[in-house]
mmCIF file with all atom_site columns, C-alpha atoms in Angstrom:
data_model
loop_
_atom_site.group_PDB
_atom_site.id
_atom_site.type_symbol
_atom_site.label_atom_id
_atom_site.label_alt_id
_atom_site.label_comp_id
_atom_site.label_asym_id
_atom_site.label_entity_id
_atom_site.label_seq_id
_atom_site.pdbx_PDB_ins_code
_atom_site.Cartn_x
_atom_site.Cartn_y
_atom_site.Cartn_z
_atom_site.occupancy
_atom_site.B_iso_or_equiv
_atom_site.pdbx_formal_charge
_atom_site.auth_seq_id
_atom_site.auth_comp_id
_atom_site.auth_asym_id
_atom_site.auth_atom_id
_atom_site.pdbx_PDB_model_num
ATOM 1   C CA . UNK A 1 1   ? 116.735 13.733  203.508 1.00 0.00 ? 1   UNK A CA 1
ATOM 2   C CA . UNK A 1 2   ? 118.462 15.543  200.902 1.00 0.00 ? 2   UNK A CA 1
ATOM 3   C CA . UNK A 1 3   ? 121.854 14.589  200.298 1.00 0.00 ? 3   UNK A CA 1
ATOM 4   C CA . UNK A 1 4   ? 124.357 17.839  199.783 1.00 0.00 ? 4   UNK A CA 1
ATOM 5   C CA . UNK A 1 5   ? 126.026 17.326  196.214 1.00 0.00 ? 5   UNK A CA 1
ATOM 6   C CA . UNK A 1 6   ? 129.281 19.247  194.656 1.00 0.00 ? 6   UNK A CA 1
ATOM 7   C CA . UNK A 1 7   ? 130.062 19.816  191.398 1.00 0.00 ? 7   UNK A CA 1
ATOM 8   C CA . UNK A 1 8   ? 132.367 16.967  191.375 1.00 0.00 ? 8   UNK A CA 1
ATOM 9   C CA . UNK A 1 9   ? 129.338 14.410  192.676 1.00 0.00 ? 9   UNK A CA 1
ATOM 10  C CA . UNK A 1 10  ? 127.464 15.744  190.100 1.00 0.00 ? 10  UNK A CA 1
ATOM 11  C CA . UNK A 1 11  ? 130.272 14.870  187.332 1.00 0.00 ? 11  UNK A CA 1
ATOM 12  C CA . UNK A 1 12  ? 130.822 11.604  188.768 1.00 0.00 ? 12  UNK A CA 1
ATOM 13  C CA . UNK A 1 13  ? 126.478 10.862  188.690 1.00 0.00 ? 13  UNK A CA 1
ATOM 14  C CA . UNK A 1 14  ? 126.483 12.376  184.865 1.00 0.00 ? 14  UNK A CA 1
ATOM 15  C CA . UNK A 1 15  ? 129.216 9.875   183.948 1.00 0.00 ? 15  UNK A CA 1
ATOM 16  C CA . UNK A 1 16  ? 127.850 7.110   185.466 1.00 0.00 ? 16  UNK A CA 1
ATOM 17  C CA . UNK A 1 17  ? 124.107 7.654   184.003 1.00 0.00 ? 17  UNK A CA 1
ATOM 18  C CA . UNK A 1 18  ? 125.513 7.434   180.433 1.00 0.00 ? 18  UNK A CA 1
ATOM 19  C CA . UNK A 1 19  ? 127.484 4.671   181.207 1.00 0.00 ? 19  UNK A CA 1
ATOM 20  C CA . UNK A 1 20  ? 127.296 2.497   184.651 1.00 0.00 ? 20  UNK A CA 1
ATOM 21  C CA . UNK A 1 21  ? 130.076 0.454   183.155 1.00 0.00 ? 21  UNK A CA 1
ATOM 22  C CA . UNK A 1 22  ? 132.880 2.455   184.025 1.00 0.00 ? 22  UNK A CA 1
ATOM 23  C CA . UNK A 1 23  ? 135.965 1.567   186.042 1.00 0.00 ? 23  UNK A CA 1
ATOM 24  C CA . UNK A 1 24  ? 136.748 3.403   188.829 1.00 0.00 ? 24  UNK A CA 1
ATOM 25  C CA . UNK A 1 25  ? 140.359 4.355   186.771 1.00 0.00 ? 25  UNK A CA 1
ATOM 26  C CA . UNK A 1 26  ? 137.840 5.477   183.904 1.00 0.00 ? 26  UNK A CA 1
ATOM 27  C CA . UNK A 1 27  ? 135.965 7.046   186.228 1.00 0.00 ? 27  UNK A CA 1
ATOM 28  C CA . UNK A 1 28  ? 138.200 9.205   188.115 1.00 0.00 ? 28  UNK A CA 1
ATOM 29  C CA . UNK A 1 29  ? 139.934 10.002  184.725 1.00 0.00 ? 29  UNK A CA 1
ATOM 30  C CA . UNK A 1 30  ? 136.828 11.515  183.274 1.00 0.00 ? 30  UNK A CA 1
ATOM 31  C CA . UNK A 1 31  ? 136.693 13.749  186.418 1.00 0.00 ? 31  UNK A CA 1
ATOM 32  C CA . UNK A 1 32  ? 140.028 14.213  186.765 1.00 0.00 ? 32  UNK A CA 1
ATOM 33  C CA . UNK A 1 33  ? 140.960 12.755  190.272 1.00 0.00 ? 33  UNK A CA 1
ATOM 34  C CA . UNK A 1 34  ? 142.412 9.906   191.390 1.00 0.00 ? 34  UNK A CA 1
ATOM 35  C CA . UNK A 1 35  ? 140.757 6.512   191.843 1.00 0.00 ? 35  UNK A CA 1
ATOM 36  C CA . UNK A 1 36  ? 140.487 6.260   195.259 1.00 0.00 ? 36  UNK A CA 1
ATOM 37  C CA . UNK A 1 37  ? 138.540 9.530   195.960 1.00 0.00 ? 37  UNK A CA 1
ATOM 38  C CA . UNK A 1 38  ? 136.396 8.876   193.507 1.00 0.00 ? 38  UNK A CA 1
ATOM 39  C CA . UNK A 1 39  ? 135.704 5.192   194.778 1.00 0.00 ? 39  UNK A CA 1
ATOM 40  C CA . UNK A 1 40  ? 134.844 6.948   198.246 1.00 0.00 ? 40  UNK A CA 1
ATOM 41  C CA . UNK A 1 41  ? 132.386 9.151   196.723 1.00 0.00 ? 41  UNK A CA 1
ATOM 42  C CA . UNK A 1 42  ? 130.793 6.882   194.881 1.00 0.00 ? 42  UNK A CA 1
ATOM 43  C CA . UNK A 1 43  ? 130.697 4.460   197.763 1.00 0.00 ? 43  UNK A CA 1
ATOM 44  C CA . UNK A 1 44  ? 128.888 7.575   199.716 1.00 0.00 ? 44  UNK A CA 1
ATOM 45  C CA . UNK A 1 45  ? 126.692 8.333   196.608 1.00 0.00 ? 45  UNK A CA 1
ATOM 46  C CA . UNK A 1 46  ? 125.617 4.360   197.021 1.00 0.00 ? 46  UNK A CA 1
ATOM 47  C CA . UNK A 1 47  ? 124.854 4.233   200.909 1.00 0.00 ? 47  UNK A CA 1
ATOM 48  C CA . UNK A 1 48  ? 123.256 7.755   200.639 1.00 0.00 ? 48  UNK A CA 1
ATOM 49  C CA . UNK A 1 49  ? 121.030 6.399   198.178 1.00 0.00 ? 49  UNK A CA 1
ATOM 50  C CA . UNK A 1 50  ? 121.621 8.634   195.461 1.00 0.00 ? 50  UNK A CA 1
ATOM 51  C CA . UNK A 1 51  ? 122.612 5.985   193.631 1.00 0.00 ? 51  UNK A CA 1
ATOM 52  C CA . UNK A 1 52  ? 119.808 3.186   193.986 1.00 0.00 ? 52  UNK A CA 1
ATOM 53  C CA . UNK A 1 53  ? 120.809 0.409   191.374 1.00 0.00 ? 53  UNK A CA 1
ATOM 54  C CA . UNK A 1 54  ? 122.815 -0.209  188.285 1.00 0.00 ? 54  UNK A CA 1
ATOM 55  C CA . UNK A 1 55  ? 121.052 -1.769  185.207 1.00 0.00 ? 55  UNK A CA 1
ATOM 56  C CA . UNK A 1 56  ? 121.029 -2.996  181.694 1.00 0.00 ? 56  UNK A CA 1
ATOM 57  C CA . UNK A 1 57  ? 119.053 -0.699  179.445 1.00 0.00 ? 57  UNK A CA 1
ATOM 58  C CA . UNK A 1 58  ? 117.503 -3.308  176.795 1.00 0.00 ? 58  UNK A CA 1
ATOM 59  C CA . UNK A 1 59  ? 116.139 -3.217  173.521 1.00 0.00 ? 59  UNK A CA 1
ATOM 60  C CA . UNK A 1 60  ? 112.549 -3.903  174.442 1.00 0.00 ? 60  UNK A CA 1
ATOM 61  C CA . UNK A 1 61  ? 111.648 -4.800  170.798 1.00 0.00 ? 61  UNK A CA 1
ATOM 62  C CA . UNK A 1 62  ? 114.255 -7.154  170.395 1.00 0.00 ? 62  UNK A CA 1
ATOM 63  C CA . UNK A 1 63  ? 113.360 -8.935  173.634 1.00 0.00 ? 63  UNK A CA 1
ATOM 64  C CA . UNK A 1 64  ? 109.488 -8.940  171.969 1.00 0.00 ? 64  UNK A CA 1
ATOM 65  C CA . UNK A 1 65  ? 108.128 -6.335  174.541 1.00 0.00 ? 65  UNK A CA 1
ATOM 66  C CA . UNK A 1 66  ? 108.050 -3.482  171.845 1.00 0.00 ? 66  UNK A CA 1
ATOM 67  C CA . UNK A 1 67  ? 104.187 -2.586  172.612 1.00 0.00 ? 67  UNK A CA 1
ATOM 68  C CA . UNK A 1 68  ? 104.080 0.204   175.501 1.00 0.00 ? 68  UNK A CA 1
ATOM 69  C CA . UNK A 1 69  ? 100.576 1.193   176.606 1.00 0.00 ? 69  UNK A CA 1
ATOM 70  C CA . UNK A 1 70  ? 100.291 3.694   179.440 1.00 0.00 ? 70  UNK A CA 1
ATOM 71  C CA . UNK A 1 71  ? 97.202  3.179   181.587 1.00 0.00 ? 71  UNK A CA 1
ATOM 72  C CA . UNK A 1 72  ? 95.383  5.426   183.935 1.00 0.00 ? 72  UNK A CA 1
ATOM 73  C CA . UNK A 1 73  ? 93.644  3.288   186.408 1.00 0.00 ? 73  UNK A CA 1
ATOM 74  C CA . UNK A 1 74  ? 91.345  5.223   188.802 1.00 0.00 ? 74  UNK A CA 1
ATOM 75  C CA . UNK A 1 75  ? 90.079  3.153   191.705 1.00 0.00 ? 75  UNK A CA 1
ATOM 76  C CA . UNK A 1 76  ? 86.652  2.533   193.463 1.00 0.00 ? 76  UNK A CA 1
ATOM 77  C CA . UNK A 1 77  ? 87.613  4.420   196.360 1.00 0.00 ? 77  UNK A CA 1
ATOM 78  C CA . UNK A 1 78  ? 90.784  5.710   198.163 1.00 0.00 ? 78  UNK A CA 1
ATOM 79  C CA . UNK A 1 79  ? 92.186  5.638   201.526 1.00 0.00 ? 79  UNK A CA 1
ATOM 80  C CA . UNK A 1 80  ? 95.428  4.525   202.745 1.00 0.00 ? 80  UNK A CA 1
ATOM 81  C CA . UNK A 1 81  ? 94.907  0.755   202.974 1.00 0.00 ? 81  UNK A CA 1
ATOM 82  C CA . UNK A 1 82  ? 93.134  0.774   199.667 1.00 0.00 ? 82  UNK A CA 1
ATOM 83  C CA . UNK A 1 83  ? 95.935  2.654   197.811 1.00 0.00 ? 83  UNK A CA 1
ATOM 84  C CA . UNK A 1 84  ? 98.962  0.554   199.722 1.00 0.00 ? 84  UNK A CA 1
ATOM 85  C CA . UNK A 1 85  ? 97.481  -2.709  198.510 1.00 0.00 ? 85  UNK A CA 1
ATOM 86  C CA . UNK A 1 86  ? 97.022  -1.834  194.959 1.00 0.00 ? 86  UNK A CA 1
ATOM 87  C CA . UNK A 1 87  ? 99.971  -0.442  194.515 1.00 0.00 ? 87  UNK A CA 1
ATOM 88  C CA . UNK A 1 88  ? 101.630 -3.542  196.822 1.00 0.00 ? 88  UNK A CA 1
ATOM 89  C CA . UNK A 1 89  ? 99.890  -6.042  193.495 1.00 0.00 ? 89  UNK A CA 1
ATOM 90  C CA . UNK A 1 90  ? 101.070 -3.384  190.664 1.00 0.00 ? 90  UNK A CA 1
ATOM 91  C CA . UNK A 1 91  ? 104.445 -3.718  192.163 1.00 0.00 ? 91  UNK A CA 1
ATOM 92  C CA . UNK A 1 92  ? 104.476 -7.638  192.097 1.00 0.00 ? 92  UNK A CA 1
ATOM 93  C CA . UNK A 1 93  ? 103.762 -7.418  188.277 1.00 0.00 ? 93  UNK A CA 1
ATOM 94  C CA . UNK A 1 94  ? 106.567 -7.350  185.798 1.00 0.00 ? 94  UNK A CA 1
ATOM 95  C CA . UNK A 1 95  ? 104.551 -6.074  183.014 1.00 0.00 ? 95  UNK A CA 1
ATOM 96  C CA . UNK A 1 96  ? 104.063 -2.923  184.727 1.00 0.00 ? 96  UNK A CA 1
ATOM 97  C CA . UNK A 1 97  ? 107.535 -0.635  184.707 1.00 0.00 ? 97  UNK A CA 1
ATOM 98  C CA . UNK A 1 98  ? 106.611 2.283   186.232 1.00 0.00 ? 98  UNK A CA 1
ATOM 99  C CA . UNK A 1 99  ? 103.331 3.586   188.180 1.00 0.00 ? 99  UNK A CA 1
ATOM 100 C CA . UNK A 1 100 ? 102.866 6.796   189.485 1.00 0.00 ? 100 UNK A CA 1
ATOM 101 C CA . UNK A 1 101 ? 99.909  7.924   192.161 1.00 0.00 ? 101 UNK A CA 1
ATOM 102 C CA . UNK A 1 102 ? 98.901  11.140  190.256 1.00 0.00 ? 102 UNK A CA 1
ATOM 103 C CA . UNK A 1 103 ? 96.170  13.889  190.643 1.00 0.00 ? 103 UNK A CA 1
ATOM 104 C CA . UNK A 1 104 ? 93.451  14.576  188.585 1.00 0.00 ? 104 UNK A CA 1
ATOM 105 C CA . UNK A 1 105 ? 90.710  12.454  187.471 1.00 0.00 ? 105 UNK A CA 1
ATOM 106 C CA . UNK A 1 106 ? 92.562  9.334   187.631 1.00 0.00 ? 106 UNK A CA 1
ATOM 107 C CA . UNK A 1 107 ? 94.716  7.774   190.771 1.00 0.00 ? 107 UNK A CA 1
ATOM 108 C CA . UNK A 1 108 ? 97.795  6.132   189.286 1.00 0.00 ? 108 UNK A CA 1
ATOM 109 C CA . UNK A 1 109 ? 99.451  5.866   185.985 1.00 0.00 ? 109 UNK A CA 1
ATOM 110 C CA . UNK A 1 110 ? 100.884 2.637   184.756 1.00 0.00 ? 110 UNK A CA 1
ATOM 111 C CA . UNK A 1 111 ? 103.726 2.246   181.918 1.00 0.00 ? 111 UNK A CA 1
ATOM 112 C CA . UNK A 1 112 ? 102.914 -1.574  180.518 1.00 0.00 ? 112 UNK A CA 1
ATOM 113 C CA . UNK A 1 113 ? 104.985 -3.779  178.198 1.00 0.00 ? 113 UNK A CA 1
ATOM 114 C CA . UNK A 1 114 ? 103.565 -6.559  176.143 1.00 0.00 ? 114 UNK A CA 1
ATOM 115 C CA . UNK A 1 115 ? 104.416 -8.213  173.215 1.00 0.00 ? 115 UNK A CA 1
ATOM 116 C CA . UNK A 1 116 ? 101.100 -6.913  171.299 1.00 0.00 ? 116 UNK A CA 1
ATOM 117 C CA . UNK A 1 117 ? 97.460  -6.286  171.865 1.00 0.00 ? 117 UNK A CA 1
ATOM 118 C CA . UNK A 1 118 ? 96.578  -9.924  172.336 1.00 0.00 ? 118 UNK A CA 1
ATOM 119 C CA . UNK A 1 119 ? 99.172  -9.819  175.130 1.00 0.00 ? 119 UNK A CA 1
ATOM 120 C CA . UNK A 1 120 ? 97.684  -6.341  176.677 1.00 0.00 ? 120 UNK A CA 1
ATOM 121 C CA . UNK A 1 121 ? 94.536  -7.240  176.721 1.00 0.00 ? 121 UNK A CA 1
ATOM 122 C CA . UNK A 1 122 ? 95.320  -10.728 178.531 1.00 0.00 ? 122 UNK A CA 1
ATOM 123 C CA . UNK A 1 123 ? 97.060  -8.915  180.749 1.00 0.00 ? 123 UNK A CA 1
ATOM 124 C CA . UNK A 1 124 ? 93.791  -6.284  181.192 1.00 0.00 ? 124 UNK A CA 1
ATOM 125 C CA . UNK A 1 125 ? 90.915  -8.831  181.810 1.00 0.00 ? 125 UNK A CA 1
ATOM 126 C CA . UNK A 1 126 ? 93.266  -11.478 183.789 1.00 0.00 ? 126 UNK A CA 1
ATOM 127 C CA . UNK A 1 127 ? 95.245  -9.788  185.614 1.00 0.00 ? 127 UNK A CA 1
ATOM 128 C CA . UNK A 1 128 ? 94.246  -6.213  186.426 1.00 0.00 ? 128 UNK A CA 1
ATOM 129 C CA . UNK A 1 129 ? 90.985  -6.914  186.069 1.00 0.00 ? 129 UNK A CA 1
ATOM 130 C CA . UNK A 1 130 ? 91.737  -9.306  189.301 1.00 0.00 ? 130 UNK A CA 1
ATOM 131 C CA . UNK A 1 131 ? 92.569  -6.151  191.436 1.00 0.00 ? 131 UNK A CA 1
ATOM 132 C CA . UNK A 1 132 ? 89.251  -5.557  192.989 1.00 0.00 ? 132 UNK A CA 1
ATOM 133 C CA . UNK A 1 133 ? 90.156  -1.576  193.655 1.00 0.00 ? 133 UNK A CA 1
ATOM 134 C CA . UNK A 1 134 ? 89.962  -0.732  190.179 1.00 0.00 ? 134 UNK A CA 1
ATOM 135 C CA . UNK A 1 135 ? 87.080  0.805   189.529 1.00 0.00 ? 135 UNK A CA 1
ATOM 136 C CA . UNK A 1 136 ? 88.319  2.899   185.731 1.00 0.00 ? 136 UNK A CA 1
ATOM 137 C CA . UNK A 1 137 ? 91.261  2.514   183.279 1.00 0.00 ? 137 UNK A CA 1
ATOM 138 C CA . UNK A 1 138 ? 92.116  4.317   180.294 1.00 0.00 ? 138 UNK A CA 1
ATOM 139 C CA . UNK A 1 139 ? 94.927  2.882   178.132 1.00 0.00 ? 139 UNK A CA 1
ATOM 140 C CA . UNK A 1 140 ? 96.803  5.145   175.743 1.00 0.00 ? 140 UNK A CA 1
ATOM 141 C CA . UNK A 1 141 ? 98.860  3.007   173.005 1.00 0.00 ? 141 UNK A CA 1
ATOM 142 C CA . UNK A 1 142 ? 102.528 4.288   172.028 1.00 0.00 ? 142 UNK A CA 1
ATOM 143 C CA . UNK A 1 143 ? 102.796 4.506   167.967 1.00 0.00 ? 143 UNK A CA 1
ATOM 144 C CA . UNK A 1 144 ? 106.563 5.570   168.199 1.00 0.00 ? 144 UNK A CA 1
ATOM 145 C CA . UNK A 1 145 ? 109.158 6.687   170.767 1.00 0.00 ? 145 UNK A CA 1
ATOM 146 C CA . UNK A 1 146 ? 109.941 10.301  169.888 1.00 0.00 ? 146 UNK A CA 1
ATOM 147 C CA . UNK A 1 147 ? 112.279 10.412  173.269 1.00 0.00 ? 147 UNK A CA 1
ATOM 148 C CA . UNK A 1 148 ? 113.598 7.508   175.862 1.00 0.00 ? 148 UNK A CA 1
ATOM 149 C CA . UNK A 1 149 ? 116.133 8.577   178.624 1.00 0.00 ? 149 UNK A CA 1
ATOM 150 C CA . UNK A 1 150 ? 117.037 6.989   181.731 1.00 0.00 ? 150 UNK A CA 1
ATOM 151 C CA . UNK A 1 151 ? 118.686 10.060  183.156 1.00 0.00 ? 151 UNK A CA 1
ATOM 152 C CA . UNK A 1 152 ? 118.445 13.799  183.601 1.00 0.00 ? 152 UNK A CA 1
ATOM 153 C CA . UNK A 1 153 ? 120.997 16.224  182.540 1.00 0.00 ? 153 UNK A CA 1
ATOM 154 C CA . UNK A 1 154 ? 122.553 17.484  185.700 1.00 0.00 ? 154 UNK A CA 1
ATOM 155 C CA . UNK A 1 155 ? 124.546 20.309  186.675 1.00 0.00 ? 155 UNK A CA 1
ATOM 156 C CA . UNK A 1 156 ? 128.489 20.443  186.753 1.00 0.00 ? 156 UNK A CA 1
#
């Protein structure tokens, strides 16, 4: 279900993507209303799910998970219970970010942090290489981050 969205939702969502800090008073001032509208909405924006979590943006290379490989896994064969399981394991493993089920001649697309290649390709033969669905990966290794966001620009 879509949620409906005015230009004031869409102020207070900008605001809090570049900075889920914010008090509601610092809030409401950079949208110029008063606190306790703007708690409301963003209460609403929360149970609607438009909101799904606050979090920490970190430093991965200062944590010593600097080396981003993206993988395209393709599995043996796909159906419904097939696909739910594998993507029930990639979603139990916190070396995998992201993973998207995309078309073409792979099935999914993983986002991976590990300290370096050792640590990859650990992670390749012991623990996807566990997942009995996966028939085909392809890594793709990330020399430099030209362009990290967490949010979109949105309208308002």
């Amino acid at each position: 279900m879509v949620t409906k969205l005015d230009k004031t939702d869409f102020l207070i969502l900008g605001a809090l993507q570049r900075n889920s800090h914010l008090t509601t008073k610092e809030l409401a001032q950079q949208v110029n209303l008063s606190t306790t509208p703007v708690f409301e909405r963003v209460r609403r924006l929360e149970k609607d799910g438009v909101i799904k979590k606050y979090v920490a943006v970190l430093d991965m290379e200062k944590i010593n998970y600097g080396f981003v490989v993206f993988c395209n896994v393709k599995l043996k064969q796909i159906n419904h219970q097939i696909a739910s399981a594998f993507v029930e394991a990639i979603s139990t493993l916190p070396q995998v970010t992201e993973c998207y089920n995309i078309s073409g001649e792979f099935d999914y697309l993983l986002k991976i942090h590990a300290s370096d290649m050792k640590d990859y390709q650990h992670f390749v033969l012991n623990v996807l290489g566990k997942i009995e669905s996966i028939g085909d990966i392809q890594s793709t290794f990330v020399l430099a981050t030209a362009k990290e966001e967490v949010g979109i620009q949105l309208p308002g």
